[in-house]
Short mmCIF file of C-alpha atoms in Angstrom, two decimals:
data_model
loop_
_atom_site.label_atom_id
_atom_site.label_comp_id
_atom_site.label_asym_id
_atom_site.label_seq_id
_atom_site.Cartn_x
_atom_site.Cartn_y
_atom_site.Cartn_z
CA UNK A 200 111.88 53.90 285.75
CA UNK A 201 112.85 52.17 282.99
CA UNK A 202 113.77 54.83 280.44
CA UNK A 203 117.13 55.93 281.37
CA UNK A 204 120.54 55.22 281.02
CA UNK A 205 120.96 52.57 283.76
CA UNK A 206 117.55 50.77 282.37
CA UNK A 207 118.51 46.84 282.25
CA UNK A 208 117.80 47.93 278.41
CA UNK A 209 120.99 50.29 278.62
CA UNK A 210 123.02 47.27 280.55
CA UNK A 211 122.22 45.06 277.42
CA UNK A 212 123.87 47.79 275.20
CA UNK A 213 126.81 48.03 276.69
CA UNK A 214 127.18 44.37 277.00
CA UNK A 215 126.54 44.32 273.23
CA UNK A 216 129.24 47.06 273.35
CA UNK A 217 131.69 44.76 275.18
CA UNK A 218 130.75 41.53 273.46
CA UNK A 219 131.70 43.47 270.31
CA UNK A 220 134.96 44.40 271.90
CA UNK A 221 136.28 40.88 273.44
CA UNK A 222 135.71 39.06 270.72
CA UNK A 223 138.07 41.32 268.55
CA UNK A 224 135.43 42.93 265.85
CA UNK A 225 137.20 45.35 264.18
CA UNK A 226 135.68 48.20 261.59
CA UNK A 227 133.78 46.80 259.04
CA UNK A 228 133.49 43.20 260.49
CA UNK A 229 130.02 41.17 260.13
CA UNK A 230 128.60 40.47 263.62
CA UNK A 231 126.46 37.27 263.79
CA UNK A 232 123.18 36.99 262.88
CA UNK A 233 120.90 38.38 265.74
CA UNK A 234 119.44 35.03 266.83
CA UNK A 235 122.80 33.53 267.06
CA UNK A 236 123.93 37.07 269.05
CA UNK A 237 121.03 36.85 271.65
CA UNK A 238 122.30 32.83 272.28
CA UNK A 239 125.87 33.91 272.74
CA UNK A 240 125.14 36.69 275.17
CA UNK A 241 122.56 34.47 277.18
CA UNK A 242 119.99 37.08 276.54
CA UNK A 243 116.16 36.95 274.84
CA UNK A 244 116.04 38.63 271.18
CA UNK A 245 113.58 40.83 272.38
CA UNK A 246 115.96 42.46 274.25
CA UNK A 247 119.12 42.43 272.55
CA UNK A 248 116.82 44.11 269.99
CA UNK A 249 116.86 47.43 271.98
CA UNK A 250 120.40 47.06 272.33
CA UNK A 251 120.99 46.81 268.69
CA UNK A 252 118.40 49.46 268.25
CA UNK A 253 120.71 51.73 270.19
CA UNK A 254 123.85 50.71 268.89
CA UNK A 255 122.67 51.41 265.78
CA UNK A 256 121.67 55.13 266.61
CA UNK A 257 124.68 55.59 268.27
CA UNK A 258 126.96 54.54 265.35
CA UNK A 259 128.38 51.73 266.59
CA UNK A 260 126.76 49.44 264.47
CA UNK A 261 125.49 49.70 261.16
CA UNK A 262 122.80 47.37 259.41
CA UNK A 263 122.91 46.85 255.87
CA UNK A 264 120.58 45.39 253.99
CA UNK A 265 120.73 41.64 253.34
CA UNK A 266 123.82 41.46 254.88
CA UNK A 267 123.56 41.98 258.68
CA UNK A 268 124.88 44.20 261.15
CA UNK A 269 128.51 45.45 260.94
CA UNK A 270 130.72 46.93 262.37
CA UNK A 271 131.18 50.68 261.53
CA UNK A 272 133.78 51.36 259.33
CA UNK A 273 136.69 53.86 260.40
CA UNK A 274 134.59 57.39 260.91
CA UNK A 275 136.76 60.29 259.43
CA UNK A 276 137.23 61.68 262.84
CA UNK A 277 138.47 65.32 262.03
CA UNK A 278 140.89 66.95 264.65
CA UNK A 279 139.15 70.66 265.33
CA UNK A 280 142.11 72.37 266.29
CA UNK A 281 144.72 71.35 263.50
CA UNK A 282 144.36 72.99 260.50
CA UNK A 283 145.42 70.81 257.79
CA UNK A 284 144.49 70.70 254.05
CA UNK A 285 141.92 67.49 253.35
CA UNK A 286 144.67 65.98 250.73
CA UNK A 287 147.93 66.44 253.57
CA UNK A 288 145.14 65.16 256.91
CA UNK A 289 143.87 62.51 255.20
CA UNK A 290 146.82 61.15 253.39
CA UNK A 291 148.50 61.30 256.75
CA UNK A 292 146.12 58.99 258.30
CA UNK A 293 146.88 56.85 255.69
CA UNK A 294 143.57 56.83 253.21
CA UNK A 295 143.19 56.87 249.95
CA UNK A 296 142.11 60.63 248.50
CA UNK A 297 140.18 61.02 245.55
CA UNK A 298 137.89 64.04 244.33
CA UNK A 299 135.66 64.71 241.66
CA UNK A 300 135.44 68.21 240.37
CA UNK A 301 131.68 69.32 239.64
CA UNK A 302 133.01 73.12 238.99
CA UNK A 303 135.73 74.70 238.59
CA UNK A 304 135.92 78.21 237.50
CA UNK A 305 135.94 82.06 237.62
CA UNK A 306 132.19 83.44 238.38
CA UNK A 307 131.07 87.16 239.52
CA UNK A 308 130.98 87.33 243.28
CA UNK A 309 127.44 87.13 244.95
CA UNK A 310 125.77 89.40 247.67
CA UNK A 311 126.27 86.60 249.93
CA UNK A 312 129.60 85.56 249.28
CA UNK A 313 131.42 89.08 248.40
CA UNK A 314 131.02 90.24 252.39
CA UNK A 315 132.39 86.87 253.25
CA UNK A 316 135.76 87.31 251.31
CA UNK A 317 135.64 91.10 252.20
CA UNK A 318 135.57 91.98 248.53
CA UNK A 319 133.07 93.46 246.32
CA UNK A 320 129.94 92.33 244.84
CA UNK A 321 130.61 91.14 241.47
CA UNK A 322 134.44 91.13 241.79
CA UNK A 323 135.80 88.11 240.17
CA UNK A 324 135.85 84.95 242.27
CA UNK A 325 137.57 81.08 241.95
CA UNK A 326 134.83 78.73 242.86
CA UNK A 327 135.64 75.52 242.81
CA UNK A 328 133.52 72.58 243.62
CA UNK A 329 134.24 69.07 244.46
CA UNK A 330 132.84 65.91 246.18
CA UNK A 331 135.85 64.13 248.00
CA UNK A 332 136.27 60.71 248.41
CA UNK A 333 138.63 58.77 250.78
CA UNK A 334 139.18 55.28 250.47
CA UNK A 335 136.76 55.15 247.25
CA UNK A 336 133.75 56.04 249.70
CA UNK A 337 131.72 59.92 249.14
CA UNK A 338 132.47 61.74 252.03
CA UNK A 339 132.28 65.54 251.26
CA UNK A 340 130.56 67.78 248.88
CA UNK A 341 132.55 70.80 249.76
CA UNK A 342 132.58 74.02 247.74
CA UNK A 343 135.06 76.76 247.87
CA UNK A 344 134.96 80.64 247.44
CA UNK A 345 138.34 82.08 247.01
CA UNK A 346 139.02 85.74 245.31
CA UNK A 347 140.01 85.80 241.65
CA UNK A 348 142.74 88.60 242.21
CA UNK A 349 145.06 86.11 244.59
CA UNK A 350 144.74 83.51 242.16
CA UNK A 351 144.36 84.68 238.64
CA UNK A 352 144.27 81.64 235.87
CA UNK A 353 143.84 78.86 238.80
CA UNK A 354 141.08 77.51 236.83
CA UNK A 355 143.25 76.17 234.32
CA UNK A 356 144.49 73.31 237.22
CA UNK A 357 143.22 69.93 237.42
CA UNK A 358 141.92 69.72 240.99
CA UNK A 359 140.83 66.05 240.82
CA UNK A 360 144.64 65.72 241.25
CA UNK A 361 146.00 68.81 242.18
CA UNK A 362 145.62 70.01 246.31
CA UNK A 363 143.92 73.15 245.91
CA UNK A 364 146.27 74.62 249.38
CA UNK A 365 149.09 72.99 247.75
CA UNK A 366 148.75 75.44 244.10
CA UNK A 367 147.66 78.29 246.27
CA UNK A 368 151.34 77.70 248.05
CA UNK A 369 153.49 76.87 245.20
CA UNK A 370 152.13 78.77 242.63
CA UNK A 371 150.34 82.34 244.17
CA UNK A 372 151.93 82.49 247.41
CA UNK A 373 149.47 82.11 249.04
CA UNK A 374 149.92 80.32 252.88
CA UNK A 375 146.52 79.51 254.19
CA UNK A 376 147.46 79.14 258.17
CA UNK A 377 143.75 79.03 259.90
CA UNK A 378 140.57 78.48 259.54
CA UNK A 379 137.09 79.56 261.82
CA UNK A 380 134.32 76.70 261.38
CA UNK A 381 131.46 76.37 261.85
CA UNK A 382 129.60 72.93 262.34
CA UNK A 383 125.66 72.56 262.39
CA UNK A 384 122.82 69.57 261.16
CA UNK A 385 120.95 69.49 258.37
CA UNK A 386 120.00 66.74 255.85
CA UNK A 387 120.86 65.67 252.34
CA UNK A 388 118.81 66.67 249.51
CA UNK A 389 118.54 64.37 246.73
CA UNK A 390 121.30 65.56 244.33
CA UNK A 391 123.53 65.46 247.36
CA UNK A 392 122.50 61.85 247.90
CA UNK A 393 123.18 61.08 244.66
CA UNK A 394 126.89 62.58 244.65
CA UNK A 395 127.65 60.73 248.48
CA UNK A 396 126.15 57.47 246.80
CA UNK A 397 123.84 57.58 249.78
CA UNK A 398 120.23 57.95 250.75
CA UNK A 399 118.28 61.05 250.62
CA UNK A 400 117.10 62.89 253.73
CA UNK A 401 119.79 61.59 255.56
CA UNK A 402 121.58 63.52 258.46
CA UNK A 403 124.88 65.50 257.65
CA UNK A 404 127.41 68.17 258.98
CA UNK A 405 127.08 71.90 257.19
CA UNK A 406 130.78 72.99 257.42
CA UNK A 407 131.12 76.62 256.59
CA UNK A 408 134.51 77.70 256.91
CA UNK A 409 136.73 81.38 256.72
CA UNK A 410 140.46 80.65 256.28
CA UNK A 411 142.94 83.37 256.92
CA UNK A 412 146.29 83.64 255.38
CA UNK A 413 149.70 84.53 257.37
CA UNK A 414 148.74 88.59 257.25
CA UNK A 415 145.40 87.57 258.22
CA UNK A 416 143.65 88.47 254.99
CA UNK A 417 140.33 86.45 254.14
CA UNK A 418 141.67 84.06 251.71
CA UNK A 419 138.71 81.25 251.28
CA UNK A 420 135.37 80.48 252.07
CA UNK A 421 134.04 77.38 252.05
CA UNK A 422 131.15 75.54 252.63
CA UNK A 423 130.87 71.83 252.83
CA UNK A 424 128.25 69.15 253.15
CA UNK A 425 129.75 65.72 255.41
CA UNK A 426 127.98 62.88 255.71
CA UNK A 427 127.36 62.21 259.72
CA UNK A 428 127.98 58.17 258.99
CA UNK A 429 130.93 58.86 258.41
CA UNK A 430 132.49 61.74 259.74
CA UNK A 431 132.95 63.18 263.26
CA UNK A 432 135.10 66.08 264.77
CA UNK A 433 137.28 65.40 267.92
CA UNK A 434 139.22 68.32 269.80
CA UNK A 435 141.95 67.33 272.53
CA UNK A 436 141.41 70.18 275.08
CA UNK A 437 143.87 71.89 277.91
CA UNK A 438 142.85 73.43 281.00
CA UNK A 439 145.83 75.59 280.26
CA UNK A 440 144.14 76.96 277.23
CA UNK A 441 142.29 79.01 279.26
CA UNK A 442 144.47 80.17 281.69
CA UNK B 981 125.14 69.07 240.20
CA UNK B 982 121.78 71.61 239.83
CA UNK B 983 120.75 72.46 243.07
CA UNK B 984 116.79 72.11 244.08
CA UNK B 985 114.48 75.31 243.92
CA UNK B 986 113.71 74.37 247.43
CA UNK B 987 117.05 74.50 248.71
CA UNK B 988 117.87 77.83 246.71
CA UNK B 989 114.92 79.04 248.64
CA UNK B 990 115.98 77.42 252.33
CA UNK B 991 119.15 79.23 251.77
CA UNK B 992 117.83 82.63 250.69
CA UNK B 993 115.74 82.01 254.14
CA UNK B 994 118.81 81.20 256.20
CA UNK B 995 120.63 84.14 255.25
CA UNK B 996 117.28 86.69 255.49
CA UNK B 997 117.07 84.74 259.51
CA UNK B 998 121.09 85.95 260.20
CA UNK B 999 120.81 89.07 258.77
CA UNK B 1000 118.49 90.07 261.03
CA UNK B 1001 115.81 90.32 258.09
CA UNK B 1002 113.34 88.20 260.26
CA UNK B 1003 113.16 89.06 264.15
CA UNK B 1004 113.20 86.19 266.45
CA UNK B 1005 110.38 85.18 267.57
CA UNK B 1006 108.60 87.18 265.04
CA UNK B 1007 105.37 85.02 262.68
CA UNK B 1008 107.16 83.89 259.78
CA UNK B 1009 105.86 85.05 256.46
CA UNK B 1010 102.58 82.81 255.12
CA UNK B 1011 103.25 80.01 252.49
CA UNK B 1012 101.06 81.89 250.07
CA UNK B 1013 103.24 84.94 250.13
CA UNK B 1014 106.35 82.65 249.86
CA UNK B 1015 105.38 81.35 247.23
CA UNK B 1016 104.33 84.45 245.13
CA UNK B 1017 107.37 86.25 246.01
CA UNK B 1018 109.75 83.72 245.13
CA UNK B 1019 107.53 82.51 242.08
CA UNK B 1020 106.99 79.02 242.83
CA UNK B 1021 104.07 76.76 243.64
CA UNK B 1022 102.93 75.86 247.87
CA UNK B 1023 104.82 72.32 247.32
CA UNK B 1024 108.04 73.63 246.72
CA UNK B 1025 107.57 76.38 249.63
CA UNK B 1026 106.46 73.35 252.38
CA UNK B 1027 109.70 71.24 251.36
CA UNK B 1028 112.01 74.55 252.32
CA UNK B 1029 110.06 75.17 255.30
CA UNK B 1030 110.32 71.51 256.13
CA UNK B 1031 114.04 71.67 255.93
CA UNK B 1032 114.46 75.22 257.88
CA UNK B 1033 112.05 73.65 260.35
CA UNK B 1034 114.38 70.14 261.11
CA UNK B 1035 117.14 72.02 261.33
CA UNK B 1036 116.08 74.34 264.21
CA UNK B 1037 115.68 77.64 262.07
CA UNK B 1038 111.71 77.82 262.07
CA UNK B 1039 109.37 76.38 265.22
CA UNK B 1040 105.86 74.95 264.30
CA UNK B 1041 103.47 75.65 266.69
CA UNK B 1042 100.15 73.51 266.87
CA UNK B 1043 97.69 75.99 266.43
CA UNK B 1044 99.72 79.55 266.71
CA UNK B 1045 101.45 78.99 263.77
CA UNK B 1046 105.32 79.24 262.33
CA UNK B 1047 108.42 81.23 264.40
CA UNK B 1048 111.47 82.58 263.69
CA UNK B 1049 113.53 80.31 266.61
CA UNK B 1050 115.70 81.97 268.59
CA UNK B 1051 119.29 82.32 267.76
CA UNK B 1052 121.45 78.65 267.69
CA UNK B 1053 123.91 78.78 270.77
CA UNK B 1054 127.52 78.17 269.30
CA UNK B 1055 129.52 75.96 271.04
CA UNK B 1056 133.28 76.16 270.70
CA UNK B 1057 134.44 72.95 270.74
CA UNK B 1058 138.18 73.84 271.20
CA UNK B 1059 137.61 74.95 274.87
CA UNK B 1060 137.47 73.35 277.91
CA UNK B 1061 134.52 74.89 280.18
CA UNK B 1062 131.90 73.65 282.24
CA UNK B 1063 128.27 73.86 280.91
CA UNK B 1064 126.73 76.11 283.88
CA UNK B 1065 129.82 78.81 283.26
CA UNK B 1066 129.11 78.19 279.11
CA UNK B 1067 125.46 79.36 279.57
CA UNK B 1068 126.25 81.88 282.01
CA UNK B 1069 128.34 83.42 279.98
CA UNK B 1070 126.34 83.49 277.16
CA UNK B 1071 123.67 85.42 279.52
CA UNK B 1072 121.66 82.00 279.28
CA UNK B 1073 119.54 81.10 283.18
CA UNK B 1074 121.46 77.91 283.78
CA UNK B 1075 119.64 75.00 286.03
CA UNK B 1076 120.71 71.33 286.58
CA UNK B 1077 118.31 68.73 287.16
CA UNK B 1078 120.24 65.50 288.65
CA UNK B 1079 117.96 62.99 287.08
CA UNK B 1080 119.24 59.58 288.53
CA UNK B 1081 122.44 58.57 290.39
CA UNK B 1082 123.97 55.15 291.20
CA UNK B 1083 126.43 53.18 292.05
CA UNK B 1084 127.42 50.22 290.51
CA UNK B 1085 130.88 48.01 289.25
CA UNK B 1086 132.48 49.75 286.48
CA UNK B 1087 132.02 46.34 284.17
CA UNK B 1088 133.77 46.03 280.78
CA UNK B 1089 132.94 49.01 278.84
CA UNK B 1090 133.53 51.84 281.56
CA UNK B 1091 136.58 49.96 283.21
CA UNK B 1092 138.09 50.52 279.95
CA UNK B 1093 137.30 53.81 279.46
CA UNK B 1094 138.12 54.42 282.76
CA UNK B 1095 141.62 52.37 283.10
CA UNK B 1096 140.32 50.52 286.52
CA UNK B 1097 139.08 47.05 286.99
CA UNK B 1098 135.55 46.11 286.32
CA UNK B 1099 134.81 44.88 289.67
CA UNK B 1100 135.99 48.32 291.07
CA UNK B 1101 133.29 51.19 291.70
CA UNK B 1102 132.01 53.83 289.81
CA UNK B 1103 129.23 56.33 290.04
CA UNK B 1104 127.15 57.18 287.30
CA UNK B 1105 124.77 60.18 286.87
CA UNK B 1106 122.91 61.85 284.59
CA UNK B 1107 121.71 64.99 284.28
CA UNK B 1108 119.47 67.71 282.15
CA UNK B 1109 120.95 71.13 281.66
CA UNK B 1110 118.64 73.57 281.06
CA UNK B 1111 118.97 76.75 279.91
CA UNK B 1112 116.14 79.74 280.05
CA UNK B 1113 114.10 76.96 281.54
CA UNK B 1114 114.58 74.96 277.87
CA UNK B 1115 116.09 71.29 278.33
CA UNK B 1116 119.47 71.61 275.86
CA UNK B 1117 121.67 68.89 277.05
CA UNK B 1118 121.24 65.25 278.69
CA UNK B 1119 124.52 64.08 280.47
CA UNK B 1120 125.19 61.28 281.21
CA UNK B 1121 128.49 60.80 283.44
CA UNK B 1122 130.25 58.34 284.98
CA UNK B 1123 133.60 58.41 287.59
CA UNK B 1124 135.39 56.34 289.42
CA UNK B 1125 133.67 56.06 292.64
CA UNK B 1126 136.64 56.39 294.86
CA UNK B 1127 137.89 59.99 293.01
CA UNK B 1128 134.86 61.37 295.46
CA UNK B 1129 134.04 59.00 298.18
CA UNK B 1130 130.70 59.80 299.33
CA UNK B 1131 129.71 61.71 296.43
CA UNK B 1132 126.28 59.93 296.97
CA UNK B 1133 125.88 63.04 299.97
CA UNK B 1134 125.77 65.82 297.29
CA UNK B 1135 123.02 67.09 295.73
CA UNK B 1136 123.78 67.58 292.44
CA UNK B 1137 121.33 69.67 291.25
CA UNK B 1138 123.20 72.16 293.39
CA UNK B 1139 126.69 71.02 292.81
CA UNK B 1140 128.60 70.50 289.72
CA UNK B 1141 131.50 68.15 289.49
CA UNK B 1142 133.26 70.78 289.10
CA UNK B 1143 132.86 72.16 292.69
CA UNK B 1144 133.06 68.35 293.85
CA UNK B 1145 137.29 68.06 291.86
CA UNK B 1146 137.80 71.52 293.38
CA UNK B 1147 137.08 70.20 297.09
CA UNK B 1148 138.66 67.24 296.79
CA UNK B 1149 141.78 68.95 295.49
CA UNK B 1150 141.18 67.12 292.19
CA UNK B 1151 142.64 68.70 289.13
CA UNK B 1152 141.72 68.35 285.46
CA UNK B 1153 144.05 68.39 283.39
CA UNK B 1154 143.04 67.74 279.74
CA UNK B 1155 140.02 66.09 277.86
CA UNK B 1156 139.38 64.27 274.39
CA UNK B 1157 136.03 65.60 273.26
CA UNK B 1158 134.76 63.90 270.41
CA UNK B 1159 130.89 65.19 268.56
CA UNK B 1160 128.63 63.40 266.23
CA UNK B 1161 125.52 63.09 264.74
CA UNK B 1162 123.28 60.26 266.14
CA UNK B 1163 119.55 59.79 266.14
CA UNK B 1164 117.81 60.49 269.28
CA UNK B 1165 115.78 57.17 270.81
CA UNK B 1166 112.83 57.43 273.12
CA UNK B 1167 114.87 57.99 276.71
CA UNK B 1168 117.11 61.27 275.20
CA UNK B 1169 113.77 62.88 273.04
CA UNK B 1170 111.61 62.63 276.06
CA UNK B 1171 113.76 64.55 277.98
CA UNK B 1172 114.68 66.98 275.53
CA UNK B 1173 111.67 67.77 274.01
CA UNK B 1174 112.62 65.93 270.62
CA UNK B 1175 110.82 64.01 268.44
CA UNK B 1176 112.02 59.73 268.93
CA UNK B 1177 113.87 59.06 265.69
CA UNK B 1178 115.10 62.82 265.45
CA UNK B 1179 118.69 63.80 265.02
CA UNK B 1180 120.98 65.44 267.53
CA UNK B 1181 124.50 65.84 268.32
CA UNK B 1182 125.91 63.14 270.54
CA UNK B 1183 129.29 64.59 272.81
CA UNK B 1184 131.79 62.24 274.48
CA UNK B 1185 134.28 63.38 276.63
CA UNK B 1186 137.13 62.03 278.68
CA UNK B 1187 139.15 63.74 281.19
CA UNK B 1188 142.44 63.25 282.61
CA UNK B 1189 144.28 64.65 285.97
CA UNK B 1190 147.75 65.36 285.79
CA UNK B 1191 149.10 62.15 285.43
CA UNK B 1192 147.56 60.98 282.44
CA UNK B 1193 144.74 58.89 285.01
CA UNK B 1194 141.10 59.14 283.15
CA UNK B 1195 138.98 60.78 286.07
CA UNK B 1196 135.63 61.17 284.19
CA UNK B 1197 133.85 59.90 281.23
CA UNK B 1198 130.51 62.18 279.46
CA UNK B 1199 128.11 60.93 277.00
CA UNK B 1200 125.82 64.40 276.09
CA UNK B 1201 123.31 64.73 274.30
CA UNK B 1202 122.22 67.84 272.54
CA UNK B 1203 119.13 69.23 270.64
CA UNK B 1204 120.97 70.11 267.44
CA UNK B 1205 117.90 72.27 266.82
CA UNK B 1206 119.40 74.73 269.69
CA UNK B 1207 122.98 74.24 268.72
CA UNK B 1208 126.03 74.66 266.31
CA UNK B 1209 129.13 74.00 266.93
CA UNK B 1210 132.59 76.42 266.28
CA UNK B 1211 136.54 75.91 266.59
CA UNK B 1212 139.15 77.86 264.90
CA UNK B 1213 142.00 75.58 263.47
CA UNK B 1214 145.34 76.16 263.65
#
């Protein structure tokens, strides 16, 4: 006894998680110093520690260094089903896009990515490399592979401005219209950390991604590193679907 | 950005492990020989291994050595199907260990989540899904007490909630599934053979009836080590 999820510790969490709730903390809000916390919920520190401890793993809260526990800011919660370009998603949910390009042009395809884009090994491919930002925070290293031939002198754009769907629309005709992902855990190596602003050796999503156009031809793959603090994936599912 | 010789190596790995260039199951090649073939020094070796080994694609053994793990199951997360019909489809030996039940007021939090009062009922269980005899998933679930009155009857090792909506005439009728990364304290790791302080994926579900009512609420979670994770957007 003691260990599971209707422990007395797991009751204190979830009054932590009301507490949090009734008294109107929002994203990014300071909660009181833990001492002060323990008072107002009429419980010992000893045990509201284990409640923060949990909230903590959980996401709801986050400490930060000499400033207390917050809040957790908005989490980029990614609908799974909708396939929507990170510039038109985002923008939509009203953030603030931003995306610093770390490589941007033409390269001979590899033995690894050539199968993936169904071409040949060392045909020409766009590779194009950015860390995206929304709301001034590192989010997403995310690379993509896409073949030269649809998209000859794409290079030339500025993609720290430019939507990369957006040019393949406008300018190649090009419709990307879905996407297969695929979501799994691994952990940031230190240049990663660097570009998220974040620590190494933290957890993260590996995205890799094949997007199909309207004739459904290969037209991208892409591979992207998301931090898990702030990002999440959410699906609204029908029992019809399967019917 | 230049990427790490370890990572350059961990990737090489990865794609040697799903092209069928390693056999699950099968010793995985020495550090020495790593490190001669791919020209580096034992250091830089142990860091890939150490990343190939957190996230589930390598399995230390104390004493027996390193494995190639079996496969990852993927998970689509853009259908709605119960976990025993998910592994059985998959070929996986699905069991269900009904850990702890009880009833209790719903309180704040679930009466929220739930849309019903907090002094009205609800029953909460939790449960380890295993599959091939391997704890994967820890559910934890909790329903309004009067969907199934007398629910407390069933075992439910034996049945699944599913079986319990069916009798009772109770149909699903959509669900908000929602997946994250969280790290793993000591209740979850226990039971699923994790390390406390390791990092897993964390599911939360909510499903409605027909009219819109919330019927069930499910906090999961799952060795990441044994999992990824698939949808196909539209």
């Amino acid at each position: 006894m003691g260990k599971h999820f209707l422990s007395k510790n797991e009751l204190i969490y979830e009054d932590l998680l009301a507490f949090i709730n009734k008294n109107g903390y929002g994203p990014g809000d300071k909660l009181p110093p833990e001492r002060q916390l323990a008072e107002m919920m009429g419980v010992s520190r000893t045990t509201l520690r284990y409640a923060i401890e949990r909230a903590i793993a959980n996401q709801n809260i986050v400490s930060k260094h000499g400033v207390g526990n917050i809040v957790t800011p908005t989490q980029l919660c990614e609908d799974a089903k909708s396939f929507l370009s990170f510039s038109k998603g985002w923008q939509a949910d009203g953030f603030k896009i931003k995306n610093d390009v770390l490589t941007c042009k033409k390269e001979k395809a590899s033995e690894k990515v050539a199968p993936l884009l169904q071409i040949n090994v060392n045909d020409e491919v766009f590779v194009l490399k950015r860390v995206r930002y929304l709301d001034d925070d590192p989010i997403i290293i995310e690379t993509a592979y896409i073949p030269y031939n649809l998209c000859p002198g794409i290079e030339k754009h500025d993609f720290s401005k430019s939507s990369l769907y957006s040019t393949l629309e406008n300018e190649y005709n090009v419709y990307p219209i879905n996407q297969a992902q695929t979501y799994s855990l691994t952990f940031l190596t230190k240049p990663e950390a660097n570009l998220l602003k974040t620590d190494d050796k933290k957890p993260a999503f590996h995205v890799k991604g094949i997007t199909y156009d309207s004739n459904k031809r290969v037209i991208e793959y892409s591979t992207s590193i998301n931090r898990a603090d702030r990002y999440s994936v959410y699906a609204w599912l029908d029992v019809e679907d399967n019917q | 950005m230049k990427e790490p010789q370890y990572l350059k190596i961990h990737n090489d790995i990865v794609y040697k492990i799903e092209h069928g260039e390693y056999n699950f199951g099968s010793l995985m090649t020495p550090e020495r020989e790593l490190a001669t073939s791919y020209n580096v020094n034992r250091l830089t070796i142990r860091k890939a291994l150490k990343l190939l080994e957190e996230e589930g694609y390598i399995t230390r053994s104390q004493g027996r050595g390193t494995f190639i793990s079996e496969p990852k199951i993927d998970n689509a997360i853009d259908v709605m199907e119960s976990t025993s019909n998910f592994f059985t489809d998959l070929g996986i030996a699905s069991k269900t260990k009904a850990i702890h039940m009880q009833k209790r007021k719903a309180g704040y939090v679930y009466g929220k989540i739930l849309n019903i009062p907090e002094d009205e009922d609800i029953y909460m269980i939790e449960r380890l899904r295993l599959g091939n005899n391997t704890p994967l998933i820890l559910e934890y679930t909790a329903i309004p007490y009067n969907l199934i009155p007398g629910i407390e009857n069933y075992d439910l090792s034996i049945f699944s909630l599913y079986d319990l909506y069916t009798k009772h005439s109770i149909e699903k009728s959509k669900c908000k599934s929602t997946y994250k990364i969280v790290k793993f304290l000591e209740s979850e790791s226990e039971l699923l053979n994790c390390k406390v302080g390791e990092y897993g994926f964390l599911n939360e579900e909510i499903v409605y009836d027909k009219n819109d009512k919330p019927i069930e609420y499910t906090r999961s979670y799952l060795n990441s080590k044994k999992f990824f994770f698939s949808s196909f957007m539209k």
